[in-house]
Tab-separated table of C-alpha atoms and ligand atoms in Angstrom:
chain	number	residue	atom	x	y	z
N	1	UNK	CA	15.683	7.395	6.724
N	2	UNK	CA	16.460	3.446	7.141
N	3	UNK	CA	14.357	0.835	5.339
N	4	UNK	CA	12.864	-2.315	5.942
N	5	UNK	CA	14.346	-5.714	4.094
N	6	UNK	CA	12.167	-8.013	2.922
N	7	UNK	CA	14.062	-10.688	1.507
N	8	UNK	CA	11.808	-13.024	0.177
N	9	UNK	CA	7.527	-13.227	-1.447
N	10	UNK	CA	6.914	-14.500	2.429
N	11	UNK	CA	8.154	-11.307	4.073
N	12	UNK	CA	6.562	-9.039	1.576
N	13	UNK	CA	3.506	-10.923	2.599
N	14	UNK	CA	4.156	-10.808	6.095
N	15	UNK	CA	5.041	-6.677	5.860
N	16	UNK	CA	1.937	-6.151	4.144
N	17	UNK	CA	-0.214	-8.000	7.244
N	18	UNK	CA	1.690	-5.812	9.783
N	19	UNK	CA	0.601	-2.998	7.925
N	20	UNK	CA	-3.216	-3.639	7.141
N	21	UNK	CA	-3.115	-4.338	11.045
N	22	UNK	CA	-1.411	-1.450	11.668
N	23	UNK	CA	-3.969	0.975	9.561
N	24	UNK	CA	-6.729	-0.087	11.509
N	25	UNK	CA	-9.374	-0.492	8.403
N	26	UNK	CA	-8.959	3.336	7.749
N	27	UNK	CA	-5.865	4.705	5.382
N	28	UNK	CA	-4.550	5.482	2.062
N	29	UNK	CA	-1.793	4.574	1.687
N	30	UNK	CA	0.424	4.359	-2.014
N	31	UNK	CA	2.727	1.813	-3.103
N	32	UNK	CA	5.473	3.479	-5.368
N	33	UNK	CA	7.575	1.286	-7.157
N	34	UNK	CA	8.909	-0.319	-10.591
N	35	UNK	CA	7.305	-3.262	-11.982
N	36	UNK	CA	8.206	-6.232	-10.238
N	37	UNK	CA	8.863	-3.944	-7.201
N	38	UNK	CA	6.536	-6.316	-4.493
N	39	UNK	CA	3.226	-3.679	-4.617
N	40	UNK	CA	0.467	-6.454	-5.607
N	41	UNK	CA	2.342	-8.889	-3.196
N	42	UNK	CA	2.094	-6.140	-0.474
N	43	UNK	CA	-1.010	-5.603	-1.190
N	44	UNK	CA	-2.097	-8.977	-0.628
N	45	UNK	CA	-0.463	-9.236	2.966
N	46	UNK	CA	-2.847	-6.039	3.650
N	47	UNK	CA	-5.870	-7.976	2.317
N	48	UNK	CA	-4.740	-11.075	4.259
N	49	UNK	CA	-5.271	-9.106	7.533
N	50	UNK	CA	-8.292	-8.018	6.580
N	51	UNK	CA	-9.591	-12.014	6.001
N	52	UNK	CA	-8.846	-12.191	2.670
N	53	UNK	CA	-7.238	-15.101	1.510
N	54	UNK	CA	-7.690	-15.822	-2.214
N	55	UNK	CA	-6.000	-14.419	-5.166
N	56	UNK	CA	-5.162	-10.952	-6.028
N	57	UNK	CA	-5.099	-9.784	-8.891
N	58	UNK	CA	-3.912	-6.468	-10.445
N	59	UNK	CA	-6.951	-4.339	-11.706
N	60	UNK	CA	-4.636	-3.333	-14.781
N	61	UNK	CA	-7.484	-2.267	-16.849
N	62	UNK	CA	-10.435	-1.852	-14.553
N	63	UNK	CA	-7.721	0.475	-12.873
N	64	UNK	CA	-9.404	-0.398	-9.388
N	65	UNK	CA	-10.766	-3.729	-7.664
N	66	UNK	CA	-12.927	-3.779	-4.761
N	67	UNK	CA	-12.887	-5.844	-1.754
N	68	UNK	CA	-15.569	-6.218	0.971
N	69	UNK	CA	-14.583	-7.465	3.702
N	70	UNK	CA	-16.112	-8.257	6.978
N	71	UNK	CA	-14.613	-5.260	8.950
N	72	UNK	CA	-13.393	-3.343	5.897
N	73	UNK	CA	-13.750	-1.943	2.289
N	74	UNK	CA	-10.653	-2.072	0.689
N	75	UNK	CA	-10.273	-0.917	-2.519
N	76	UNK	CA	-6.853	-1.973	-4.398
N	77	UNK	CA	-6.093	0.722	-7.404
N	78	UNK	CA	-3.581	-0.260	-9.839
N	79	UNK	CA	-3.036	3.317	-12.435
N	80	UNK	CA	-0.719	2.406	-14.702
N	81	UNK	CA	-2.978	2.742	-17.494
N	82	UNK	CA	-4.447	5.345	-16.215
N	83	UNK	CA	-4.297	8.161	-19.235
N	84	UNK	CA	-5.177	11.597	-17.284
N	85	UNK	CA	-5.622	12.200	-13.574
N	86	UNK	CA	-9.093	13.547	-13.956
N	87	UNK	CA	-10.173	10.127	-15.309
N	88	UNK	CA	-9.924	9.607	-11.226
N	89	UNK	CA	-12.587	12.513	-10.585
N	90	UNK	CA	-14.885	10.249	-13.462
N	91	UNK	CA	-14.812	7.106	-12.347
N	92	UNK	CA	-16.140	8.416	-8.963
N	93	UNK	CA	-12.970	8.166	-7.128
N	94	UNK	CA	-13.059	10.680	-4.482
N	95	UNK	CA	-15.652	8.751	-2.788
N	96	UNK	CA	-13.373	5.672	-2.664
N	97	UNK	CA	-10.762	7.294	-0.950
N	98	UNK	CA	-12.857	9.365	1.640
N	99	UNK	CA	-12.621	8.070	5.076
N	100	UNK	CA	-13.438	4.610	6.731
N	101	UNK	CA	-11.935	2.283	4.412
N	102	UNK	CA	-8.529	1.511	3.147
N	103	UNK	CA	-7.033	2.390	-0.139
N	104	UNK	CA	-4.151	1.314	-1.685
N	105	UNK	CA	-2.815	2.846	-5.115
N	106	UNK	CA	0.095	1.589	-7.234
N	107	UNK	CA	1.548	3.811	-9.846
N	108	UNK	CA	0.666	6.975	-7.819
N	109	UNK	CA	2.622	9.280	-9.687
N	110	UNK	CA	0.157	8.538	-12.592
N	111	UNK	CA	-2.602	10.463	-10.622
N	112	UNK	CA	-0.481	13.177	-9.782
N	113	UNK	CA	-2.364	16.725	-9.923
N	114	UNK	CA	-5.435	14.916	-8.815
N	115	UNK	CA	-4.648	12.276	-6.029
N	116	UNK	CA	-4.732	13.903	-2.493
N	117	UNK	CA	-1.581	13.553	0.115
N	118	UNK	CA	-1.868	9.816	1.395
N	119	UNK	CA	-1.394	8.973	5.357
N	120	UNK	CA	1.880	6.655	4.174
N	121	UNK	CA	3.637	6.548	0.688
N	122	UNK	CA	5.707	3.681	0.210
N	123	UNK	CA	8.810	3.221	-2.354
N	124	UNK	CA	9.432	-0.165	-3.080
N	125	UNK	CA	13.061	-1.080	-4.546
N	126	UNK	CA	14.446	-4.108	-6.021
N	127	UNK	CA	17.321	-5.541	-3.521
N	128	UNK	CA	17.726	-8.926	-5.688
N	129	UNK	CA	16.954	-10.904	-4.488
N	130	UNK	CA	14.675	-9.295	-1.533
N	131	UNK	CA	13.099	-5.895	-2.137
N	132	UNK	CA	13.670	-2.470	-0.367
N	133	UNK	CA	10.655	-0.562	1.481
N	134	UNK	CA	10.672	3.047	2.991
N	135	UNK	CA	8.044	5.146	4.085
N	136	UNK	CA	6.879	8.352	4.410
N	137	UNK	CA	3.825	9.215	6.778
N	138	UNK	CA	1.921	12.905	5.707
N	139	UNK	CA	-0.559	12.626	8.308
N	140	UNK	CA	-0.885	12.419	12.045
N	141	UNK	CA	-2.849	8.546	10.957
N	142	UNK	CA	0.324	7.652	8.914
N	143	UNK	CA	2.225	8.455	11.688
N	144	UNK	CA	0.295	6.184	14.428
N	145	UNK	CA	0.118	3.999	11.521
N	146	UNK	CA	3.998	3.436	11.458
N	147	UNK	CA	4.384	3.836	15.256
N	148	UNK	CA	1.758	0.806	15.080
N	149	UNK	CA	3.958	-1.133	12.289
N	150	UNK	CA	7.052	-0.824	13.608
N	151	UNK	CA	5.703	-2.719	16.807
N	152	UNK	CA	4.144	-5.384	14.410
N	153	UNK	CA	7.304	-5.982	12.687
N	154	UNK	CA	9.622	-6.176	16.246
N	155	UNK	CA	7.740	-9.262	16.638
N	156	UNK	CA	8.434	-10.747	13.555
N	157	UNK	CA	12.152	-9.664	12.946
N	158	UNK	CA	13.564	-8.604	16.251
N	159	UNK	CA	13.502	-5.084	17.826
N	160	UNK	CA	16.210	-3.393	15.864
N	161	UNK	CA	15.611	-3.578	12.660
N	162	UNK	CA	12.778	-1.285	11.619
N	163	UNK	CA	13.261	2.330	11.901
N	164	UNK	CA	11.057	5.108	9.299
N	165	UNK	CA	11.107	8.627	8.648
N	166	UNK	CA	8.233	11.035	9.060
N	167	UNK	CA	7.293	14.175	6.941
R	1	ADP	P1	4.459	-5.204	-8.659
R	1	ADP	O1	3.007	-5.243	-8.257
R	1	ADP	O2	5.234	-4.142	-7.950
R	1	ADP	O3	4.654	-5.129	-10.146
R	1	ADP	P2	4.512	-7.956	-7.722
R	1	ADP	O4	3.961	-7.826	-6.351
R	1	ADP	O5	3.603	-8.443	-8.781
R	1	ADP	O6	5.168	-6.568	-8.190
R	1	ADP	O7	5.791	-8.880	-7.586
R	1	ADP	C1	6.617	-9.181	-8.684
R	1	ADP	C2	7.436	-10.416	-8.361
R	1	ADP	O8	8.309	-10.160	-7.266
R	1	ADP	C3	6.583	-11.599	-7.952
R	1	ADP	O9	7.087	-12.745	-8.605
R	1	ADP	C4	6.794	-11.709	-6.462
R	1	ADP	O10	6.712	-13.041	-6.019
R	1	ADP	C5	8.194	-11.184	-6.297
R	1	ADP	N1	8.447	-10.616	-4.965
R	1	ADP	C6	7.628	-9.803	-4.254
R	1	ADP	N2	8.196	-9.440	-3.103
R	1	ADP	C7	9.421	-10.049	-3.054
R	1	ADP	C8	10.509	-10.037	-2.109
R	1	ADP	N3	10.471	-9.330	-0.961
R	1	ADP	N4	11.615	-10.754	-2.415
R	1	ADP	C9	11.691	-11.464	-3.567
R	1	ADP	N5	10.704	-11.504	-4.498
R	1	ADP	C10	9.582	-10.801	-4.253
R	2	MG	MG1	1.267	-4.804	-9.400
């Protein structure tokens, strides 16, 4: 599978647009990564597509941050605190990740057990000084979805550079 290069904060931002577009307002998608790794900056590219344009910031402790949006409900999970999986099936999160909006979940791995399949995981690498992304689509959405991005991104770094794998 070949990645996608995103060399500086501006293309992460850029990537992340092209993907919210790409989703459609429907998705979950998770952002797998080391800290540092670009998943709050992606995130915020998503969000920009969406309308939003002020800060992001990482729901560290609340463990997930809304957004409502004018065509969307995004909700932006962040579970590195996150001390047992079923703390997800408390805090009411199957609802939030049930169809017609568009979740996005760093630190995955820390739901593991619980946390369904996603339409696209994503791994995020450092590549000082860019960042590495490749992804993974489970579901015939995340599929379309990357079809869909791969399009989005021709425009913005030429035809030839964007390739993914599929499950
Ligand atoms: P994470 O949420 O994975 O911990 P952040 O999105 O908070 O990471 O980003 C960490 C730092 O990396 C920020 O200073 C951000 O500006 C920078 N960064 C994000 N994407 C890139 C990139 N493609 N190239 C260079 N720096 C980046
Ligand atoms: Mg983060």
């Amino acid at each position: 599978m070949e990645d996608v290069i995103l060399p500086d904060e501006n293309a992460q931002v850029r990537f992340g647009e092209a993907l919210g577009e790409a989703l459609q307002g429907q998705g979950l998608v998770y952002l797998e990564g080391d800290l540092g790794a670009g998943k709050t900056t992606l995130t915020r590219g998503v969000l920009r597509a969406y309308g939003h344009t002020g800060a992001v910031k990482s729901p560290t402790y609340t463990l997930v941050e809304p957004y409502q949006l004018a065509r969307v409900t995004l909700y932006h999970f962040d579970l590195y605190r996150l001390g047992d999986p079923e703390e997800l099936e408390f805090m009411g999160a199957r609802d939030l990740l049930g169809e017609g909006n568009v979740s996005l979940v760093e630190w995955p791995g820390r739901g593991e057990g619980w946390l369904p399949l996603p339409d696209l995981w994503l791994h995020l690498g450092v590549m000082a000084p860019g960042r590495r992304v490749s992804m993974v689509a489970y579901s015939e959405h995340g599929k379309l979805t990357l079809q869909q991005l791969t399009e989005n991104l021709a425009y913005v770094y030429g035809p030839t550079k964007v390739s993914h794998g599929t499950s």
